[in-house]
Coordinates of C-alpha atoms in Angstrom, one line a residue:
Chain A
M119 CA 142.8 110.9 77.7
N120 CA 145.7 113.3 77.7
E121 CA 148.3 110.5 77.5
Y122 CA 146.9 109.4 74.1
Q123 CA 147.3 111.1 70.8
L124 CA 144.0 112.5 69.8
S125 CA 142.7 110.9 66.5
E126 CA 142.2 113.1 63.5
E127 CA 138.4 112.7 63.7
R128 CA 138.4 113.7 67.3
V129 CA 140.4 116.9 66.6
I130 CA 137.9 117.8 63.8
Y131 CA 135.0 117.1 66.1
L132 CA 136.4 119.3 68.8
I133 CA 137.2 122.1 66.4
K134 CA 133.6 121.9 65.0
E135 CA 132.2 122.0 68.5
K136 CA 134.3 125.1 69.5
R137 CA 133.3 126.9 66.2
R138 CA 129.7 126.2 66.9
K139 CA 129.9 127.7 70.4
Q140 CA 131.8 130.8 69.0
M141 CA 129.2 131.3 66.3
I142 CA 126.4 131.2 68.8
L143 CA 128.1 133.9 70.9
I144 CA 128.9 136.0 67.9
W145 CA 125.2 135.9 66.8
Q146 CA 124.0 136.7 70.3
I147 CA 126.2 139.7 70.6
G148 CA 125.6 140.7 66.9
I149 CA 121.8 140.7 67.3
L150 CA 122.0 143.0 70.4
F151 CA 124.4 145.3 68.6
C152 CA 122.3 145.5 65.4
F153 CA 119.2 146.1 67.4
I154 CA 120.8 149.1 69.2
A155 CA 122.4 150.4 66.0
I156 CA 119.1 150.2 64.0
W157 CA 117.2 151.9 66.9
E158 CA 119.8 154.7 67.2
I159 CA 120.0 155.3 63.4
S160 CA 116.2 155.3 62.8
A161 CA 115.9 157.8 65.7
L162 CA 118.6 160.0 64.2
L163 CA 117.0 159.8 60.7
G164 CA 113.6 160.6 62.2
L165 CA 112.1 157.3 61.1
I166 CA 110.8 156.7 64.6
D167 CA 109.7 159.3 67.2
S168 CA 112.4 159.3 69.8
F169 CA 110.2 161.2 72.2
I170 CA 107.9 158.1 72.5
L171 CA 110.3 155.2 71.7
S172 CA 113.4 156.9 73.1
Q173 CA 116.8 156.2 71.7
P174 CA 120.0 154.3 72.9
S175 CA 122.2 157.4 73.3
R176 CA 119.5 159.2 75.3
I177 CA 119.0 156.2 77.5
W178 CA 122.7 156.1 78.0
N179 CA 122.8 159.7 79.0
T180 CA 119.9 159.2 81.3
C181 CA 121.7 156.4 83.0
I182 CA 124.8 158.6 83.5
H183 CA 122.6 161.3 84.9
M184 CA 120.7 158.9 87.1
A185 CA 124.0 157.4 88.4
Q186 CA 124.8 160.9 89.8
N187 CA 121.3 161.3 91.3
G188 CA 120.6 158.4 93.5
L189 CA 120.3 155.5 91.1
L190 CA 122.1 153.2 93.5
M191 CA 119.6 154.2 96.2
H192 CA 116.7 153.1 93.9
I193 CA 118.4 149.9 92.9
G194 CA 119.2 149.3 96.6
V195 CA 115.6 149.7 97.6
T196 CA 114.3 147.4 94.9
V197 CA 116.9 144.7 95.7
Y198 CA 116.3 145.0 99.4
E199 CA 112.6 144.6 99.0
T200 CA 113.0 141.7 96.6
L201 CA 115.5 139.8 98.9
I202 CA 113.2 140.2 101.9
G203 CA 110.2 139.0 99.9
F204 CA 112.2 136.2 98.4
T205 CA 113.6 135.0 101.7
L206 CA 110.2 135.2 103.4
G207 CA 108.6 133.4 100.5
V208 CA 111.1 130.6 100.4
V209 CA 111.2 130.0 104.2
T210 CA 107.5 130.2 104.8
G211 CA 106.7 128.2 101.6
T212 CA 109.2 125.5 102.6
V213 CA 107.8 125.3 106.1
L214 CA 104.2 125.1 104.8
A215 CA 105.3 122.4 102.4
I216 CA 106.9 120.4 105.2
I217 CA 103.7 120.6 107.2
L218 CA 101.6 119.5 104.2
W219 CA 104.1 116.6 103.6
W220 CA 103.9 115.6 107.2
S221 CA 100.1 115.4 107.4
S222 CA 98.4 114.1 104.3
F223 CA 95.2 115.0 106.0
I224 CA 96.0 118.7 106.2
A225 CA 97.3 118.4 102.6
K226 CA 94.0 117.0 101.3
V227 CA 92.0 119.5 103.2
S228 CA 93.9 122.5 101.9
E229 CA 94.2 121.2 98.3
P230 CA 91.2 123.2 96.8
Y231 CA 92.4 126.4 98.6
L232 CA 95.8 126.0 97.2
V233 CA 94.5 125.4 93.7
V234 CA 92.3 128.5 93.8
L235 CA 95.0 130.7 95.4
N236 CA 97.5 129.5 92.8
S237 CA 95.4 130.5 89.9
L238 CA 94.3 133.8 91.4
P239 CA 96.3 136.8 89.9
K240 CA 97.8 138.0 93.2
I241 CA 98.1 141.6 91.9
A242 CA 94.3 141.8 92.4
L243 CA 95.0 141.6 96.1
G244 CA 97.0 144.9 95.9
P245 CA 94.3 147.2 97.3
V246 CA 93.6 144.7 100.1
I247 CA 97.2 144.5 101.1
I248 CA 97.6 148.3 101.1
I249 CA 94.6 148.7 103.4
I250 CA 95.7 146.0 105.8
V251 CA 99.4 146.7 106.1
G252 CA 99.5 150.4 105.0
A253 CA 101.0 152.0 101.9
G254 CA 104.7 151.5 102.3
T255 CA 107.6 149.1 102.1
K256 CA 105.6 146.5 104.0
A257 CA 102.9 146.5 101.3
I258 CA 105.5 145.9 98.6
I259 CA 107.1 143.0 100.5
F260 CA 103.7 141.5 101.1
M261 CA 103.0 141.7 97.4
A262 CA 106.3 139.9 96.6
L263 CA 105.4 137.3 99.2
A264 CA 101.8 136.9 97.9
I265 CA 103.1 136.2 94.4
S266 CA 105.9 133.7 95.3
L267 CA 104.5 131.9 98.3
I268 CA 101.9 129.5 96.8
V269 CA 104.2 128.5 93.9
T270 CA 106.9 127.6 96.4
V271 CA 104.5 125.6 98.5
L272 CA 103.2 123.6 95.5
E273 CA 106.6 123.1 94.0
M274 CA 108.3 121.9 97.2
L275 CA 105.3 119.7 98.3
N276 CA 105.3 118.1 94.9
G277 CA 109.1 117.4 95.3
F278 CA 108.7 116.0 98.8
Q279 CA 105.8 113.8 97.8
N280 CA 107.7 112.4 94.8
T281 CA 110.7 111.3 96.9
D282 CA 111.7 107.8 95.8
K283 CA 109.5 105.5 98.0
E284 CA 112.2 102.8 98.0
Y285 CA 114.6 105.2 99.8
I286 CA 112.0 105.8 102.4
K287 CA 111.3 102.1 102.8
M288 CA 115.0 101.5 103.2
A289 CA 115.2 104.1 106.0
T290 CA 112.1 102.6 107.6
T291 CA 113.6 99.2 107.8
F292 CA 116.3 100.7 110.0
G293 CA 113.6 102.1 112.2
A294 CA 113.8 105.7 111.1
S295 CA 111.4 108.2 112.6
K296 CA 109.4 110.6 110.4
L297 CA 111.7 113.4 111.4
Q298 CA 114.8 111.3 110.5
I299 CA 113.2 110.4 107.2
F300 CA 112.6 114.0 106.4
K301 CA 116.0 115.2 107.4
K302 CA 118.1 112.4 106.0
I303 CA 116.1 111.3 102.9
V304 CA 113.3 113.7 101.8
F305 CA 115.1 117.0 102.2
P306 CA 118.5 116.1 100.7
Y307 CA 116.7 114.3 97.9
N308 CA 114.9 117.5 97.1
I309 CA 117.9 119.9 97.0
K310 CA 117.4 120.2 93.3
T311 CA 113.7 121.0 93.7
L312 CA 114.6 123.6 96.3
F313 CA 116.9 125.4 93.9
N314 CA 114.4 125.2 91.1
S315 CA 111.9 126.9 93.3
L316 CA 114.5 129.5 94.3
K317 CA 115.1 130.3 90.7
I318 CA 111.4 130.7 90.0
N319 CA 111.0 132.6 93.2
I320 CA 113.7 135.2 92.7
G321 CA 111.9 136.3 89.4
L322 CA 108.5 136.2 91.0
S323 CA 109.5 138.2 94.0
L324 CA 110.9 140.9 91.6
V325 CA 107.5 140.9 89.8
G326 CA 105.8 141.4 93.1
V327 CA 108.1 144.2 94.2
I328 CA 107.8 146.1 90.9
A329 CA 104.0 145.7 91.0
G330 CA 104.0 146.9 94.6
E331 CA 106.2 149.8 93.7
F332 CA 103.8 150.7 90.9
L333 CA 101.1 151.0 93.5
V334 CA 102.6 152.6 96.6
S335 CA 106.3 153.5 96.6
K336 CA 108.4 156.6 96.8
A337 CA 111.6 154.9 95.7
G338 CA 112.9 151.9 93.8
L339 CA 113.1 151.0 90.1
G340 CA 109.3 150.4 89.9
Y341 CA 108.8 153.9 91.2
L342 CA 111.2 155.3 88.6
I343 CA 109.3 153.5 85.8
V344 CA 105.9 154.8 87.0
Y345 CA 107.2 158.3 87.6
G346 CA 108.9 158.4 84.2
G347 CA 105.6 157.4 82.6
Q348 CA 103.6 160.0 84.5
V349 CA 105.9 162.9 83.5
F350 CA 106.3 161.5 80.0
Q351 CA 110.0 161.0 80.3
L352 CA 110.4 157.8 78.3
D353 CA 114.2 157.9 78.5
L354 CA 113.8 157.4 82.2
V355 CA 111.4 154.6 81.8
M356 CA 113.6 152.8 79.3
A357 CA 116.7 153.3 81.3
S358 CA 115.0 151.9 84.4
V359 CA 113.7 148.9 82.6
I360 CA 117.1 148.1 81.2
I361 CA 118.7 148.5 84.6
L362 CA 115.9 146.3 86.1
A363 CA 116.7 143.6 83.5
I364 CA 120.4 143.7 84.5
V365 CA 119.5 143.6 88.2
A366 CA 117.2 140.6 87.6
A367 CA 119.8 138.7 85.7
I368 CA 122.4 139.3 88.4
M369 CA 120.1 138.0 91.1
Y370 CA 119.2 134.9 89.1
Q371 CA 122.9 134.2 88.5
A372 CA 123.6 134.6 92.2
V373 CA 121.1 131.8 92.8
V374 CA 122.6 129.6 90.1
L375 CA 126.1 130.2 91.7
M376 CA 124.7 129.3 95.1
Q377 CA 123.2 126.1 93.7
R378 CA 126.5 125.1 92.3
L379 CA 128.3 125.6 95.6
V380 CA 125.7 123.7 97.6
M381 CA 125.4 120.9 95.0
K382 CA 129.1 120.4 95.1
W383 CA 129.0 120.3 98.9
Y384 CA 126.3 117.7 98.7
G385 CA 128.3 115.7 96.2
H386 CA 126.1 115.9 93.2
Chain F
M1180 CA 119.7 77.5 118.5
V1181 CA 116.6 78.9 116.9
V1182 CA 117.1 82.6 115.8
L1183 CA 113.8 83.2 114.1
D1184 CA 110.6 81.5 114.9
V1185 CA 107.6 82.2 112.7
H1186 CA 104.5 81.0 114.4
K1187 CA 101.0 80.7 112.8
I1188 CA 101.3 83.8 110.8
E1189 CA 98.1 84.7 109.0
Q1190 CA 97.4 87.7 106.8
K1191 CA 94.1 88.9 105.4
Y1192 CA 93.5 91.9 103.2
Q1193 CA 90.3 93.9 103.3
A1194 CA 89.1 95.2 100.0
V1195 CA 85.8 96.7 99.0
N1196 CA 84.6 93.6 97.2
G1197 CA 85.7 91.1 99.8
E1198 CA 88.4 89.6 102.0
I1199 CA 91.6 88.1 100.6
T1200 CA 93.6 85.6 102.6
A1201 CA 97.2 86.0 101.5
L1202 CA 98.9 83.9 104.1
K1203 CA 97.3 81.1 106.1
E1204 CA 99.1 79.6 109.0
I1205 CA 102.8 80.0 108.1
N1206 CA 105.1 78.1 110.5
F1207 CA 108.9 77.6 110.3
S1208 CA 112.0 78.4 112.1
V1209 CA 115.5 79.4 111.3
E1210 CA 118.6 78.1 113.1
K1211 CA 121.6 80.3 113.8
G1212 CA 123.9 80.6 110.8
E1213 CA 121.4 79.0 108.4
F1214 CA 120.5 80.3 105.0
I1215 CA 116.9 79.7 104.2
S1216 CA 115.4 80.3 100.8
I1217 CA 111.6 80.8 100.4
V1218 CA 110.2 80.0 97.0
G1219 CA 106.6 80.0 95.8
P1220 CA 104.4 80.8 92.9
S1221 CA 104.2 84.5 92.0
G1222 CA 101.6 86.4 94.0
C1223 CA 101.6 83.9 96.8
G1224 CA 102.6 86.4 99.4
K1225 CA 106.3 85.7 99.8
S1226 CA 107.2 89.4 100.0
T1227 CA 104.2 90.0 102.3
L1228 CA 105.7 87.4 104.7
L1229 CA 109.0 89.1 104.6
S1230 CA 107.4 92.5 105.3
I1231 CA 105.6 91.1 108.3
I1232 CA 108.8 89.6 109.7
A1233 CA 110.6 93.0 109.1
G1234 CA 107.8 94.8 110.9
L1235 CA 106.8 96.9 108.0
L1236 CA 103.4 95.2 107.9
K1237 CA 101.2 94.1 110.8
Q1238 CA 100.0 90.5 110.6
T1239 CA 96.4 89.6 111.1
S1240 CA 97.3 87.0 113.6
G1241 CA 100.3 84.9 114.7
E1242 CA 103.6 85.7 116.3
I1243 CA 107.3 86.3 115.4
F1244 CA 110.1 85.5 117.8
V1245 CA 113.7 86.5 117.4
N1246 CA 116.0 84.7 119.9
G1247 CA 113.0 83.7 121.9
E1248 CA 111.8 87.3 122.2
K1249 CA 108.5 88.2 120.7
I1250 CA 108.9 91.2 118.3
E1251 CA 106.3 93.7 117.2
G1252 CA 107.0 96.4 114.6
I1253 CA 110.5 97.3 113.4
S1254 CA 113.3 95.7 115.3
A1255 CA 117.0 96.5 115.4
H1256 CA 117.6 92.7 115.5
I1257 CA 116.5 92.4 111.9
G1258 CA 118.3 93.6 108.8
Y1259 CA 116.3 94.0 105.6
M1260 CA 117.8 94.2 102.1
L1261 CA 115.6 95.4 99.3
Q1262 CA 115.6 94.7 95.6
K1263 CA 117.2 98.0 94.8
D1264 CA 120.4 99.0 96.6
N1265 CA 118.9 102.3 97.5
L1266 CA 122.2 103.9 98.1
L1267 CA 121.8 107.6 98.8
E1268 CA 123.4 109.4 95.8
W1269 CA 124.4 112.5 97.9
R1270 CA 126.3 110.5 100.4
T1271 CA 129.8 108.9 100.1
I1272 CA 130.1 105.1 100.3
Y1273 CA 131.3 105.4 103.9
R1274 CA 128.4 107.7 104.9
N1275 CA 126.0 105.3 103.1
V1276 CA 127.3 102.3 105.0
I1277 CA 126.9 104.0 108.4
F1278 CA 123.4 105.2 107.5
G1279 CA 121.6 102.5 109.6
L1280 CA 123.8 103.1 112.6
E1281 CA 123.2 106.8 112.3
I1282 CA 119.4 106.2 112.2
Q1283 CA 119.6 104.0 115.3
N1284 CA 121.9 106.5 117.1
N1285 CA 124.5 103.9 117.4
L1286 CA 127.6 105.4 116.0
T1287 CA 129.9 104.0 118.6
P1288 CA 133.6 103.7 118.0
E1289 CA 133.3 99.9 118.1
N1290 CA 130.6 99.9 115.5
L1291 CA 132.5 102.3 113.2
Q1292 CA 135.6 100.2 113.6
R1293 CA 133.5 97.2 112.5
V1294 CA 132.3 99.1 109.5
I1295 CA 135.8 99.9 108.5
Q1296 CA 136.8 96.3 108.9
L1297 CA 133.9 95.2 106.7
L1298 CA 134.8 97.7 104.0
K1299 CA 138.4 96.5 104.1
T1300 CA 137.5 92.8 104.1
Y1301 CA 135.2 93.2 101.1
E1302 CA 137.4 95.3 98.9
L1303 CA 135.4 98.5 99.3
Y1304 CA 137.7 100.5 101.6
D1305 CA 139.4 102.3 98.7
F1306 CA 136.1 103.5 97.5
K1307 CA 134.8 104.8 100.8
D1308 CA 135.0 108.5 99.7
K1309 CA 133.5 107.9 96.3
Y1310 CA 129.8 108.4 95.5
P1311 CA 127.5 105.6 94.6
S1312 CA 127.2 106.7 90.9
Q1313 CA 130.9 105.9 90.6
L1314 CA 130.5 102.2 91.5
S1315 CA 129.4 99.2 89.4
G1316 CA 126.1 97.5 90.1
G1317 CA 127.7 94.6 91.8
M1318 CA 129.8 96.8 94.1
R1319 CA 126.7 98.9 95.0
Q1320 CA 124.9 95.8 96.1
R1321 CA 127.8 94.9 98.3
V1322 CA 127.8 98.3 99.8
A1323 CA 124.0 97.9 100.5
L1324 CA 124.7 94.6 102.2
I1325 CA 127.5 96.0 104.4
R1326 CA 125.1 98.9 105.3
T1327 CA 122.6 96.2 106.5
L1328 CA 125.3 94.2 108.3
A1329 CA 126.7 97.2 110.0
I1330 CA 123.8 97.3 112.4
N1331 CA 124.8 93.7 113.4
P1332 CA 121.4 92.1 112.9
D1333 CA 120.6 88.7 114.3
I1334 CA 118.9 87.8 111.1
L1335 CA 119.1 89.2 107.6
L1336 CA 116.1 89.3 105.2
L1337 CA 116.8 89.4 101.5
D1338 CA 113.8 90.4 99.4
E1339 CA 114.5 89.4 95.8
A1340 CA 117.7 91.3 96.5
F1341 CA 119.4 90.4 93.2
S1342 CA 116.6 90.6 90.7
A1343 CA 117.4 94.2 89.7
L1344 CA 120.7 93.1 88.3
D1345 CA 121.5 91.6 84.9
Y1346 CA 122.2 87.9 84.8
Q1347 CA 126.0 88.0 84.6
T1348 CA 126.3 90.5 87.5
R1349 CA 123.7 88.6 89.4
L1350 CA 125.7 85.4 89.4
T1351 CA 128.8 87.2 90.6
V1352 CA 127.0 89.2 93.2
T1353 CA 125.2 86.1 94.5
N1354 CA 128.6 84.5 94.9
D1355 CA 130.0 87.5 96.7
V1356 CA 127.1 87.9 99.0
Y1357 CA 127.0 84.2 99.9
R1358 CA 130.7 84.4 100.7
I1359 CA 130.2 87.4 102.9
L1360 CA 127.2 85.9 104.7
K1361 CA 128.9 82.6 105.4
Q1362 CA 132.1 84.3 106.6
E1363 CA 130.3 86.6 108.9
Q1364 CA 128.0 83.8 110.0
V1365 CA 124.9 85.7 109.3
T1366 CA 121.5 84.0 109.6
T1367 CA 119.6 84.7 106.5
L1368 CA 116.1 84.4 105.1
M1369 CA 115.8 85.0 101.4
V1370 CA 112.7 85.3 99.3
T1371 CA 113.1 84.7 95.6
H1372 CA 111.1 83.7 92.5
D1373 CA 114.2 82.2 91.0
I1374 CA 114.3 78.5 91.9
P1375 CA 118.0 77.9 91.0
E1376 CA 119.0 80.9 93.0
G1377 CA 117.1 79.6 96.0
I1378 CA 118.7 76.2 95.7
S1379 CA 122.2 77.5 95.1
M1380 CA 122.3 79.6 98.2
G1381 CA 119.9 77.8 100.6
D1382 CA 120.7 75.3 103.4
K1383 CA 116.9 74.7 103.3
V1384 CA 114.3 75.7 100.8
V1385 CA 110.8 76.6 102.1
I1386 CA 108.1 76.0 99.4
L1387 CA 105.0 78.0 99.8
S1388 CA 101.7 77.1 98.1
S1389 CA 99.7 79.5 96.0
R1390 CA 97.2 81.8 97.8
P1391 CA 96.1 81.4 100.5
A1392 CA 99.7 80.3 101.2
I1393 CA 100.8 77.6 103.5
V1394 CA 104.2 76.0 103.9
K1395 CA 104.0 73.0 101.5
E1396 CA 107.4 71.5 102.2
I1397 CA 110.8 72.3 103.7
I1398 CA 113.6 70.7 101.8
P1399 CA 117.1 70.4 103.3
I1400 CA 119.7 71.1 100.6
D1401 CA 123.0 69.3 100.9
F1402 CA 125.4 69.0 98.0
E1403 CA 128.1 67.2 99.9
I1404 CA 130.6 69.6 98.5
E1405 CA 133.3 71.2 100.6
N1406 CA 133.5 75.0 100.2
R1407 CA 130.2 75.1 98.5
T1408 CA 129.5 78.3 96.6
P1409 CA 126.4 79.3 94.6
L1410 CA 128.4 78.8 91.4
N1411 CA 130.1 75.4 92.0
C1412 CA 127.0 73.7 93.4
R1413 CA 125.1 74.5 90.2
K1414 CA 127.4 71.8 88.6
S1415 CA 126.4 69.1 91.0
P1416 CA 124.1 66.4 89.7
K1417 CA 122.0 66.9 92.7
F1418 CA 121.2 70.4 91.6
S1419 CA 118.8 69.4 88.9
K1420 CA 117.1 66.8 91.2
Y1421 CA 116.3 69.5 93.7
F1422 CA 115.2 71.7 90.9
D1423 CA 112.8 69.1 89.4
H1424 CA 111.4 68.4 92.8
I1425 CA 110.6 72.0 93.6
W1426 CA 109.3 72.6 90.1
K1427 CA 106.9 69.7 90.5
E1428 CA 105.8 70.9 93.9
L1429 CA 105.0 74.4 92.5
A1430 CA 103.4 73.1 89.3
S1431 CA 101.1 70.7 91.2
D1432 CA 99.7 73.7 92.8
E1433 CA 98.4 75.4 89.6

């Protein structure tokens, strides 16, 4: 395209598109800025009770204070637990999905169990988990696993089962074994499904970890939130929630980045 | 020399409300280097027959011989090309072409050399590192054909292999494929619902009856043209004679 002179209409179109993108960004930042400003001002004017609703400047100060008092350790604990739960969930879930894909008999038999387990709010299992594995990091990781596992199994299995039948037939005509069909057709065909489930999973694992930390922990962002609530330090709660949001976004973006690299390698 | 011998093939389907006989005593044979077209009314079991020969489906009774050897199940002697090209989007053209060899654990230097040779001969070598989505429909079909030919089959089965293409592309691809098959001296059995396509490519046309299918007639096709191609033989006055004949045969069945 570069060799050609761009037509006038094209230039106008491109400028319009660029403007639109800029406007979206400006509005996004603007809304955040206004929100913080209104919050701060209403707290200063006494329109809202900053003791209950906190205020941006106090949250900021709390963050600074926390940073000097082991904030990194708390973030580290939460991230560590999430990553372990996430990895376990993805690996176990994928392995289970492979087994169910392999044997349609096992898949049929386990169908009602999967449906029930999927609709069960896994947090209800909290007390059971604590009693079985003890109140500690293990319970938190189990919680994360409980929340993410079934979703992974269902998502992956659905992807495997919806692999283009014609591809499988083609491989079969060459005499492919079931293992070859899985390795060379079904799995690569579902790379996108895998990453979709990773994206869902990273969020769910974090939900599980925070729920677990609410129940048992002595460290982590979930612990800070609960602790802040108990001692009525709403600044601490708000600061922890905001940091949690940032941590969650970073972890999600890491998965997106990984997806891009892998997809490129796979030639998508 | 007979490459493929189809002997008394019968196929019945069991359904809850009865038994359906799809194929009833199918007999024919294919000589080395021949191109045989199979035509028949829709639903007569043409594709079923091909699936049986390919080993994808077990026949109720009867036998299939390739080079005098009885075959059961999927055989490396048989290449099968489906309607869709089924190129794997995540593999480059080269890695798509070697797919069959890879499955059969047959990636020997000689075979790979042959693949390279095929790609070069049929103007695909420059695209070997591209992905399927970057190729036109006709080229994709050629890649699929080379993938099948790479395993060096004794006989090639084409199952409505061109019907997914638009008419224009279809004529070109048919011409291309025919040229490749004749040049590589591939013995071919093609199932089609398109009578002109069957005539334009076949050395013989096998006409099946409607269900339960039997072989009604086997017509030898000879246009007496040197360098016959699917395109130039369509202009021959004999073309419409063959067409009328087959048409009547199929219609008398209704």
